[in-house]
Short mmCIF file of N, CA and C in Angstrom, two decimals:
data_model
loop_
_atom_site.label_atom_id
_atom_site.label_comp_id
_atom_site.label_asym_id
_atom_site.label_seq_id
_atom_site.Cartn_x
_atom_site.Cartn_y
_atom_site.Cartn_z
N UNK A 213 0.85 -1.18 0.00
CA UNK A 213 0.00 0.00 0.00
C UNK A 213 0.89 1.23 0.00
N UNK A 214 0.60 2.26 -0.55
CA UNK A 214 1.12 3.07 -0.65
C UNK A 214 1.03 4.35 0.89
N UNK A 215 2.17 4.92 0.38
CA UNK A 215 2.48 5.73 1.83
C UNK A 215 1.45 6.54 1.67
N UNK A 216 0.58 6.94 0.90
CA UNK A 216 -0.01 8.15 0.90
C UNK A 216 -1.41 7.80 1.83
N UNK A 217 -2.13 6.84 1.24
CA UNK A 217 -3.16 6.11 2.11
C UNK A 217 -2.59 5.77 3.60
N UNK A 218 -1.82 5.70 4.00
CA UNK A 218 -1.34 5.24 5.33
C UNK A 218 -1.36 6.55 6.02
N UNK A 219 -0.82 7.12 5.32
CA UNK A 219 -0.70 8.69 5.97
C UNK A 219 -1.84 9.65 6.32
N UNK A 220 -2.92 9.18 5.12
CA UNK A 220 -4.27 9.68 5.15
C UNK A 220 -4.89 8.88 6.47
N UNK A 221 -5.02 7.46 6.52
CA UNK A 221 -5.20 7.21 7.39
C UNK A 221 -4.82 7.38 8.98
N UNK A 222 -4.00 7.77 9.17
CA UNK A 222 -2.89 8.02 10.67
C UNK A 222 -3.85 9.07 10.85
N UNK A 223 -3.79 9.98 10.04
CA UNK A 223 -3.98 11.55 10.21
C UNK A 223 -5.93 11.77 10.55
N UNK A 224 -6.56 11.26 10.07
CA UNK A 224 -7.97 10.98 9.70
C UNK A 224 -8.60 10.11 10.41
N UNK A 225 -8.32 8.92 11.09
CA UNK A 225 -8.90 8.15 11.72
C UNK A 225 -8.19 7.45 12.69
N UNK A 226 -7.23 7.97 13.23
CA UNK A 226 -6.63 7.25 14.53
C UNK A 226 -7.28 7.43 15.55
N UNK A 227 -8.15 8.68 15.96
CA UNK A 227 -9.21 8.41 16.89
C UNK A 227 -9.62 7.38 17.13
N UNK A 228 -10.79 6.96 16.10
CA UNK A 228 -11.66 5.94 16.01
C UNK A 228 -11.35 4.54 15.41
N UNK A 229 -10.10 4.53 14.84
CA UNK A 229 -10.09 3.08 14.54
C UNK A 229 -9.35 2.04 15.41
N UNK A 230 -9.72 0.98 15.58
CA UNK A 230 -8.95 0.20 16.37
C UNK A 230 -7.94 -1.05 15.48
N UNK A 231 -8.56 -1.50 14.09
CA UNK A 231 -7.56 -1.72 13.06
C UNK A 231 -8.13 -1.85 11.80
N UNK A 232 -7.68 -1.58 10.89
CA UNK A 232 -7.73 -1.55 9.64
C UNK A 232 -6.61 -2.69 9.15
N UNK A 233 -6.64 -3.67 8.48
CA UNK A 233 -5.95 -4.49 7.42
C UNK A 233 -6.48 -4.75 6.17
N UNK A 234 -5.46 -4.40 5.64
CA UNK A 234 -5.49 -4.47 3.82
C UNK A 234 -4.28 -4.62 3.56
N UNK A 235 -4.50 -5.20 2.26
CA UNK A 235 -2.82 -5.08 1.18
C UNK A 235 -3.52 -4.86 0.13
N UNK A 236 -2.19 -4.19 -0.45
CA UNK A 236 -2.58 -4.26 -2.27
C UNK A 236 -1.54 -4.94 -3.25
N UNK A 237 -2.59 -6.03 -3.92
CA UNK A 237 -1.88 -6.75 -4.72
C UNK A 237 -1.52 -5.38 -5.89
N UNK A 238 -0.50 -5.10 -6.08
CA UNK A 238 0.15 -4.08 -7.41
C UNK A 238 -0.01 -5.03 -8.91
N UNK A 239 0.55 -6.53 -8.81
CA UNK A 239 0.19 -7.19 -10.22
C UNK A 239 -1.17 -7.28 -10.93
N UNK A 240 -1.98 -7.95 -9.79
CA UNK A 240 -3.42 -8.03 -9.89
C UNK A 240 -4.26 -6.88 -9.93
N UNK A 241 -4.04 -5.55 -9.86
CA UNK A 241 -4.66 -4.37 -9.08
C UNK A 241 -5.35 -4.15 -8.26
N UNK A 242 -5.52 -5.07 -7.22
CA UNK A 242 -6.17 -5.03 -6.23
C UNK A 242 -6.09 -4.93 -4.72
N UNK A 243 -6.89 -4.49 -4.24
CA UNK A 243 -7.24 -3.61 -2.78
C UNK A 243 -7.61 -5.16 -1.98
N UNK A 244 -7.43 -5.72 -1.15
CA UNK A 244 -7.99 -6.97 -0.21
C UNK A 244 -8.07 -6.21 1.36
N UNK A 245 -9.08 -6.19 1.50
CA UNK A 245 -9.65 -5.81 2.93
C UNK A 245 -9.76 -7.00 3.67
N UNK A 246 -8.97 -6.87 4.89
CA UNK A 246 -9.00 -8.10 6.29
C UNK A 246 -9.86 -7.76 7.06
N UNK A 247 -10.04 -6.39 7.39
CA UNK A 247 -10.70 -6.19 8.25
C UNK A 247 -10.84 -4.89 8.71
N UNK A 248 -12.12 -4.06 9.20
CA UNK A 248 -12.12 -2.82 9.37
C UNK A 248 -12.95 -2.51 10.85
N UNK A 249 -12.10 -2.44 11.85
CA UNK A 249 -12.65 -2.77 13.36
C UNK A 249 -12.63 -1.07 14.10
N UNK A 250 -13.49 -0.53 14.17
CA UNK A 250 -13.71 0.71 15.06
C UNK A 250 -13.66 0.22 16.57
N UNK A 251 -13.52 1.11 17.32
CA UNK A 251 -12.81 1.40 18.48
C UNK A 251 -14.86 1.47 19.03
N UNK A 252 -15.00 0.47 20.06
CA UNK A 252 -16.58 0.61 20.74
C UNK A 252 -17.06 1.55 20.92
N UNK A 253 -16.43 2.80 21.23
CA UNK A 253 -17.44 4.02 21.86
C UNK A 253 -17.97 4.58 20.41
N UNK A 254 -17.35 4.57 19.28
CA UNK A 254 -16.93 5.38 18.28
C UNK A 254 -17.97 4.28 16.87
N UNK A 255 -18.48 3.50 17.65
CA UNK A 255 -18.97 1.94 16.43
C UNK A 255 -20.68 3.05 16.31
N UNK A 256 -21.08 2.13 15.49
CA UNK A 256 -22.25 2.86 14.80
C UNK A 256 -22.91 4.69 14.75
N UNK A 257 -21.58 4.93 14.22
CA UNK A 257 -22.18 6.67 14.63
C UNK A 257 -21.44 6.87 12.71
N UNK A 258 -21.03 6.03 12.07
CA UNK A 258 -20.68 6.50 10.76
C UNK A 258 -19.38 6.70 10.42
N UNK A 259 -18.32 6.20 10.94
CA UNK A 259 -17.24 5.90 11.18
C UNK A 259 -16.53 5.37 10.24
N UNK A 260 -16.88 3.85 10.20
CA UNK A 260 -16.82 2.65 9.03
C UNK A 260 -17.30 3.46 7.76
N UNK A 261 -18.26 3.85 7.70
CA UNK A 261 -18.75 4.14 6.30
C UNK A 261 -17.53 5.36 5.60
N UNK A 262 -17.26 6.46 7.09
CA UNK A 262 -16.28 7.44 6.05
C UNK A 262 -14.78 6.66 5.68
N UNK A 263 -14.38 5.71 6.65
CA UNK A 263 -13.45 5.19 6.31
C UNK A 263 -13.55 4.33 4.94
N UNK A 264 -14.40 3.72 5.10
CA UNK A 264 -14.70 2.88 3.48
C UNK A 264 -15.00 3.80 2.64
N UNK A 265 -15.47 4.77 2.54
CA UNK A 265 -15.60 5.62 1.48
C UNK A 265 -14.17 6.07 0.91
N UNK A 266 -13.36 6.63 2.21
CA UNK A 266 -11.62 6.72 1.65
C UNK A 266 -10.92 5.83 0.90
N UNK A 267 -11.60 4.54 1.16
CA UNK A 267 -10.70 3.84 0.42
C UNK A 267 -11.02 3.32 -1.28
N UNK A 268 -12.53 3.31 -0.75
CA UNK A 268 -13.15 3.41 -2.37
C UNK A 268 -12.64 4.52 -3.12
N UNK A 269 -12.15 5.66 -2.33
CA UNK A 269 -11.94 6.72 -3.61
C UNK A 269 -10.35 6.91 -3.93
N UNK A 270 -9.49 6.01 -2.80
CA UNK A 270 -8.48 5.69 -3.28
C UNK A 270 -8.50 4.61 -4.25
N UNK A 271 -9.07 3.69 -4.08
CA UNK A 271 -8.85 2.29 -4.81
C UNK A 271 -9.43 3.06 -6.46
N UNK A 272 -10.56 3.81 -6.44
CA UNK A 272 -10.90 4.38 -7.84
C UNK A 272 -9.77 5.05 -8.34
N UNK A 273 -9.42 5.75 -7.87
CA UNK A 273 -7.98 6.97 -8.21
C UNK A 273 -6.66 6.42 -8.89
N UNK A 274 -7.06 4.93 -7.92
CA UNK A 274 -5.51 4.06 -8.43
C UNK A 274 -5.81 3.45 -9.67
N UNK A 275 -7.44 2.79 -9.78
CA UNK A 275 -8.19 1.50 -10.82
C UNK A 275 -8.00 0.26 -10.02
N UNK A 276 -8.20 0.15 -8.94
CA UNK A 276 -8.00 -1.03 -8.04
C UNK A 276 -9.34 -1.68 -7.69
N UNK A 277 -9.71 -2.86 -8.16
CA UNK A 277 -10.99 -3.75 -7.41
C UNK A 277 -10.84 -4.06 -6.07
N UNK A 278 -11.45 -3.51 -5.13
CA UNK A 278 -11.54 -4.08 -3.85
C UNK A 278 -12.02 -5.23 -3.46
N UNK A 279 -11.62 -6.22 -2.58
CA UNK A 279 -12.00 -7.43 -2.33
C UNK A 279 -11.75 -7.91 -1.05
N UNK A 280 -13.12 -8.35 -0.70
CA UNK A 280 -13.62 -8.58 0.60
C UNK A 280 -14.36 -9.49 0.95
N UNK A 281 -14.42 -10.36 2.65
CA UNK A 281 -15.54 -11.24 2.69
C UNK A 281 -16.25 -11.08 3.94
N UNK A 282 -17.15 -10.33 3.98
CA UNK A 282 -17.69 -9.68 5.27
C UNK A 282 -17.71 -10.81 6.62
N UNK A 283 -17.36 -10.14 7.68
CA UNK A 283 -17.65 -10.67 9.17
C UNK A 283 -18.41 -10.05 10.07
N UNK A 284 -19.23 -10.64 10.97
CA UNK A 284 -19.96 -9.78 11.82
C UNK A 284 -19.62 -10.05 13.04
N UNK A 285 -18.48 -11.21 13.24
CA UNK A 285 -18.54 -11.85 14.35
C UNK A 285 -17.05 -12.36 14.50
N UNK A 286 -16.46 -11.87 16.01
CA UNK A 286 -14.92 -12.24 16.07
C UNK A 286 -14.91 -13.45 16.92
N UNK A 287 -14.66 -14.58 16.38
CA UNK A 287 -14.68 -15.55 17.17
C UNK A 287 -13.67 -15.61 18.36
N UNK A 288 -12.31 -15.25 18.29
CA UNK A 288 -11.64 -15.16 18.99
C UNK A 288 -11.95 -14.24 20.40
N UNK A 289 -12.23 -12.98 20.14
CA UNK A 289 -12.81 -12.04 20.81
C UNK A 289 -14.36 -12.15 21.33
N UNK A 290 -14.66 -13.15 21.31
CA UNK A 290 -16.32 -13.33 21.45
C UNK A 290 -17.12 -12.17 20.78
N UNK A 291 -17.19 -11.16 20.47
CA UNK A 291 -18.03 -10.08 20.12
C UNK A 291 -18.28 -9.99 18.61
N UNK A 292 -19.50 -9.31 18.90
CA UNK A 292 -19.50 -8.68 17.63
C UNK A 292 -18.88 -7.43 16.75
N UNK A 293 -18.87 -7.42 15.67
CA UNK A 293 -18.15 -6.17 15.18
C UNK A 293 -18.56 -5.15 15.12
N UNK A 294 -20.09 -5.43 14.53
CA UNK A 294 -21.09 -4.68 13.76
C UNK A 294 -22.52 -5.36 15.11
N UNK A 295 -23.68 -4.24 14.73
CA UNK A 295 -24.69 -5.06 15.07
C UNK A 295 -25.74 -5.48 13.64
N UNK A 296 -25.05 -5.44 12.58
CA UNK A 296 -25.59 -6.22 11.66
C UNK A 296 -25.91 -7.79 11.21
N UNK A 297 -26.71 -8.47 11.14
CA UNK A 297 -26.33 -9.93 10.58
C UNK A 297 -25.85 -9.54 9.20
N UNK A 298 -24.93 -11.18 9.37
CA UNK A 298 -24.03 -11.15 7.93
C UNK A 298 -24.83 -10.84 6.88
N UNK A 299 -25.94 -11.09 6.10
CA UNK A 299 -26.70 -10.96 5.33
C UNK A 299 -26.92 -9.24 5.12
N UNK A 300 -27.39 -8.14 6.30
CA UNK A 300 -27.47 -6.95 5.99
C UNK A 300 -26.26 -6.06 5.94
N UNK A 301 -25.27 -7.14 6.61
CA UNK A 301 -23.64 -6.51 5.92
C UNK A 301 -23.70 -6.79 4.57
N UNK A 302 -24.08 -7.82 4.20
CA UNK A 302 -23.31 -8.10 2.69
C UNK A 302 -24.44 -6.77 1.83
N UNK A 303 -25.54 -6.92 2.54
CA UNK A 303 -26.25 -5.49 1.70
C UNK A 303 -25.67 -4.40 1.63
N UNK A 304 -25.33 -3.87 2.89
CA UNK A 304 -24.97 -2.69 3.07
C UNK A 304 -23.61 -2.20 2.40
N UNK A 305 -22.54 -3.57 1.67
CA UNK A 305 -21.82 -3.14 1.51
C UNK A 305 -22.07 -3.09 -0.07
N UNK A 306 -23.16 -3.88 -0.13
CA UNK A 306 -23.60 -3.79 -1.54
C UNK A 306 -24.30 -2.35 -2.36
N UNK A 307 -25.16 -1.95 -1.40
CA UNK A 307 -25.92 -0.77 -1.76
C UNK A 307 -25.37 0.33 -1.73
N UNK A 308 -24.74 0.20 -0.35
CA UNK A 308 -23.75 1.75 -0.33
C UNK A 308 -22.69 2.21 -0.79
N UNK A 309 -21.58 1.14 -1.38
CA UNK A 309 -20.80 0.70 -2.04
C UNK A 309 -20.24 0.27 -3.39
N UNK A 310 -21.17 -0.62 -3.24
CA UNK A 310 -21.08 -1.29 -5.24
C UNK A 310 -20.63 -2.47 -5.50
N UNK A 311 -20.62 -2.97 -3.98
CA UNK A 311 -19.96 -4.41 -3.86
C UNK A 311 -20.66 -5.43 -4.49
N UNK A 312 -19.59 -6.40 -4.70
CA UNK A 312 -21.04 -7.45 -5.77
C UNK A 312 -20.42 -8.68 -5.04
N UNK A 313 -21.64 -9.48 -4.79
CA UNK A 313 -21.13 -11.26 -4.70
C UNK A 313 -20.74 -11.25 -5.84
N UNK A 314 -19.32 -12.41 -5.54
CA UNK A 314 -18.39 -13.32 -6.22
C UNK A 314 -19.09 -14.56 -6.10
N UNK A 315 -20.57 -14.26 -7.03
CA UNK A 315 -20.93 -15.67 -7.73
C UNK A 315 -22.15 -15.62 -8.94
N UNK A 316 -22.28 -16.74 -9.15
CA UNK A 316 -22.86 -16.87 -10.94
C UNK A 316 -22.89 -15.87 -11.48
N UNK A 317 -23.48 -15.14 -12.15
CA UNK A 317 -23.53 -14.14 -13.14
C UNK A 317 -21.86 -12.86 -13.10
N UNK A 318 -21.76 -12.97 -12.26
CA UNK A 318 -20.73 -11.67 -11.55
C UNK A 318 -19.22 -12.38 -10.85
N UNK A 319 -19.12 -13.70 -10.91
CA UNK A 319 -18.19 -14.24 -10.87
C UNK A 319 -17.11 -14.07 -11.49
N UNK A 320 -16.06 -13.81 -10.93
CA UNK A 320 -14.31 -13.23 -11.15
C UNK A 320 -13.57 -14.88 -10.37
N UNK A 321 -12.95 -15.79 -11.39
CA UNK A 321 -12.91 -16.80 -10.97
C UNK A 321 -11.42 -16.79 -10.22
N UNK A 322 -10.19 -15.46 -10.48
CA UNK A 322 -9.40 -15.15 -10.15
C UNK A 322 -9.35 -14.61 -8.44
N UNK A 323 -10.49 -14.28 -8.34
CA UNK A 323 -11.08 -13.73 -6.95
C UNK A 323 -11.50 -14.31 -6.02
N UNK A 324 -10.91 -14.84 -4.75
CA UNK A 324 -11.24 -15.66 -3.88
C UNK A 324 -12.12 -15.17 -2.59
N UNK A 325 -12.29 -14.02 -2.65
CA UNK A 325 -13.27 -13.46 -1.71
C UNK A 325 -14.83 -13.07 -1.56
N UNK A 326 -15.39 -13.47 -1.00
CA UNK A 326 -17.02 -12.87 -1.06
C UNK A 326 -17.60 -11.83 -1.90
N UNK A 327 -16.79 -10.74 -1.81
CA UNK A 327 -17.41 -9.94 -2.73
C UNK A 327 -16.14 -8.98 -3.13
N UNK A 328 -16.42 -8.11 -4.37
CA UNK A 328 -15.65 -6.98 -4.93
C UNK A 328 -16.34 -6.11 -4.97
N UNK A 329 -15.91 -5.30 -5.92
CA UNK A 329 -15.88 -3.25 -6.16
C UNK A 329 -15.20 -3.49 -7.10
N UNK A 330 -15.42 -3.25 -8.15
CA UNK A 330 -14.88 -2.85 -9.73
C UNK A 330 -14.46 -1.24 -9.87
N UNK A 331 -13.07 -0.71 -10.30
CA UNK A 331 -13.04 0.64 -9.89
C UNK A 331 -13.51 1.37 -10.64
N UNK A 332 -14.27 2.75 -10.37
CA UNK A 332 -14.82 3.58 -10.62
C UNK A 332 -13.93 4.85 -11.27
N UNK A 333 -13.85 5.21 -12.45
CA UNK A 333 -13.63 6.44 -13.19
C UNK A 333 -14.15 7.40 -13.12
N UNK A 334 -13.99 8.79 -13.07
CA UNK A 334 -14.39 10.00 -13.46
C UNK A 334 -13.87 10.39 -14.30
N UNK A 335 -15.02 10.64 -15.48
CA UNK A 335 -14.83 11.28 -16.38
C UNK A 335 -15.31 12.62 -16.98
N UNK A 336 -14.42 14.00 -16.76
CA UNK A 336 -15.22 15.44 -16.83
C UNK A 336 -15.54 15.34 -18.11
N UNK A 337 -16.70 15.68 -17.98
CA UNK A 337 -17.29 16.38 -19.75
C UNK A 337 -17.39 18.27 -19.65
N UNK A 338 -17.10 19.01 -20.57
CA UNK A 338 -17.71 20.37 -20.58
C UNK A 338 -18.54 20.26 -21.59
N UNK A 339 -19.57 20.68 -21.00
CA UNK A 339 -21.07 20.86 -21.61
C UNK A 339 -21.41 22.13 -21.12
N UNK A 340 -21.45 23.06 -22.29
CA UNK A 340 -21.74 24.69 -22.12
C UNK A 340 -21.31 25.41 -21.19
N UNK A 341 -19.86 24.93 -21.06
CA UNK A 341 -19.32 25.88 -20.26
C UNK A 341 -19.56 25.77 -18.92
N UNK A 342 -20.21 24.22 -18.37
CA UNK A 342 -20.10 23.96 -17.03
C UNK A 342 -19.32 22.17 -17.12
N UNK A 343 -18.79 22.47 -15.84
CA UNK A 343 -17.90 21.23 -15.50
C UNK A 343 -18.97 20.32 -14.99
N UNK A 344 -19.25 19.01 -15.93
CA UNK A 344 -20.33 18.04 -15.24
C UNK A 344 -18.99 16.77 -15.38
N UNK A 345 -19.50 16.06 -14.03
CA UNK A 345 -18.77 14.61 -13.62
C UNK A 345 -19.32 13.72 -14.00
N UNK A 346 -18.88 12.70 -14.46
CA UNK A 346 -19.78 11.40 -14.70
C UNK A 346 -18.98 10.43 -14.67
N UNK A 347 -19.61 9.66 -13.81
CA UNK A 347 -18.74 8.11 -12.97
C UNK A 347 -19.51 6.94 -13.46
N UNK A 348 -18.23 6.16 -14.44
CA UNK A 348 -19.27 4.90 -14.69
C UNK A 348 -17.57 3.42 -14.27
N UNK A 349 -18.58 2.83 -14.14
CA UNK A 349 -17.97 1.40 -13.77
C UNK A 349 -16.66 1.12 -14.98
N UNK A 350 -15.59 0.24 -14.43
CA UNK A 350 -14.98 -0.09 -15.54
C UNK A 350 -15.50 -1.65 -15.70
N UNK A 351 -15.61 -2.01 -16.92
CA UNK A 351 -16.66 -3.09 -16.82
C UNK A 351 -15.14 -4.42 -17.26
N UNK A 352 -14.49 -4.02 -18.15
CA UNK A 352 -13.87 -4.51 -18.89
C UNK A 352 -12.36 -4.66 -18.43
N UNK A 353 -11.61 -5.51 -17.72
CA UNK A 353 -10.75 -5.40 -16.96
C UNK A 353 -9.46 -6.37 -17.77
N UNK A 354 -8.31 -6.15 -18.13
CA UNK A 354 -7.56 -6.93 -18.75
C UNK A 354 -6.54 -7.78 -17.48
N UNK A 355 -6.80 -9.39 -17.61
CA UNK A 355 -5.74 -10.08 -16.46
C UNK A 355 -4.94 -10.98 -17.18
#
């Protein structure tokens, strides 16, 4: 991972996080999330979501698919992470996100994790002299 995300992170969320793990495969282009654990006092107030949003807009910036397999539950630690069941995690990371199950139709057979994020482009158009954004999926990925 690059120093710049690390740095963003230190600076931005050392309050509230208790750990973040990821790597990035550089061959493959991809982002692999281990795990994204907020600090208890600091858990369901929106935390997770700005942090995942940072990284979605790093992983877009770079062209990196994120890849992930949601947990709700630390076995080791007895607790929970989230007060979500696994099922409205896998939504939530679906809806708010863009995450897709890694299966039938949407299957990446290179991809061993529950779900991805395909990275996201911006592309400015000028149209009459105003700056409009438009973000579409990269659909088409060369491996």
């Amino acid at each position: 991972m690059t120093q710049t995300l690390r740095r963003e992170r230190r600076k931005r969320f050392e309050d509230v996080l208790e750990t973040l793990s990821y790597y990035e495969f550089e061959e493959s282009r991809e982002l692999f999330i281990g795990l994204i654990k907020i600090k208890k006092e600091f858990r369901n107030q929106g935390h997770g979501t700005l942090i995942l949003n940072h990284i979605c807009d790093y992983a877009d910036l770079n062209g990196l698919t994120i890849t992930l397999t949601p947990l709700s539950y630390n076995i080791e630690e007895q607790e929970s992470y989230s007060n979500k069941p696994l099922f409205n995690l896998e939504r939530f990371y679906s809806e708010k996100f863009g995450f897709v199950l890694n299966e039938e139709e949407n299957e990446l057979p290179h991809i061993k994790d529950k779900m991805y994020r395909l990275p996201k482009m911006t592309i400015k158009k000028n149209k009459s002299n105003n700056d409009k954004r438009q973000t579409k999926s990269l659909n088409q990925r060369s491996y």
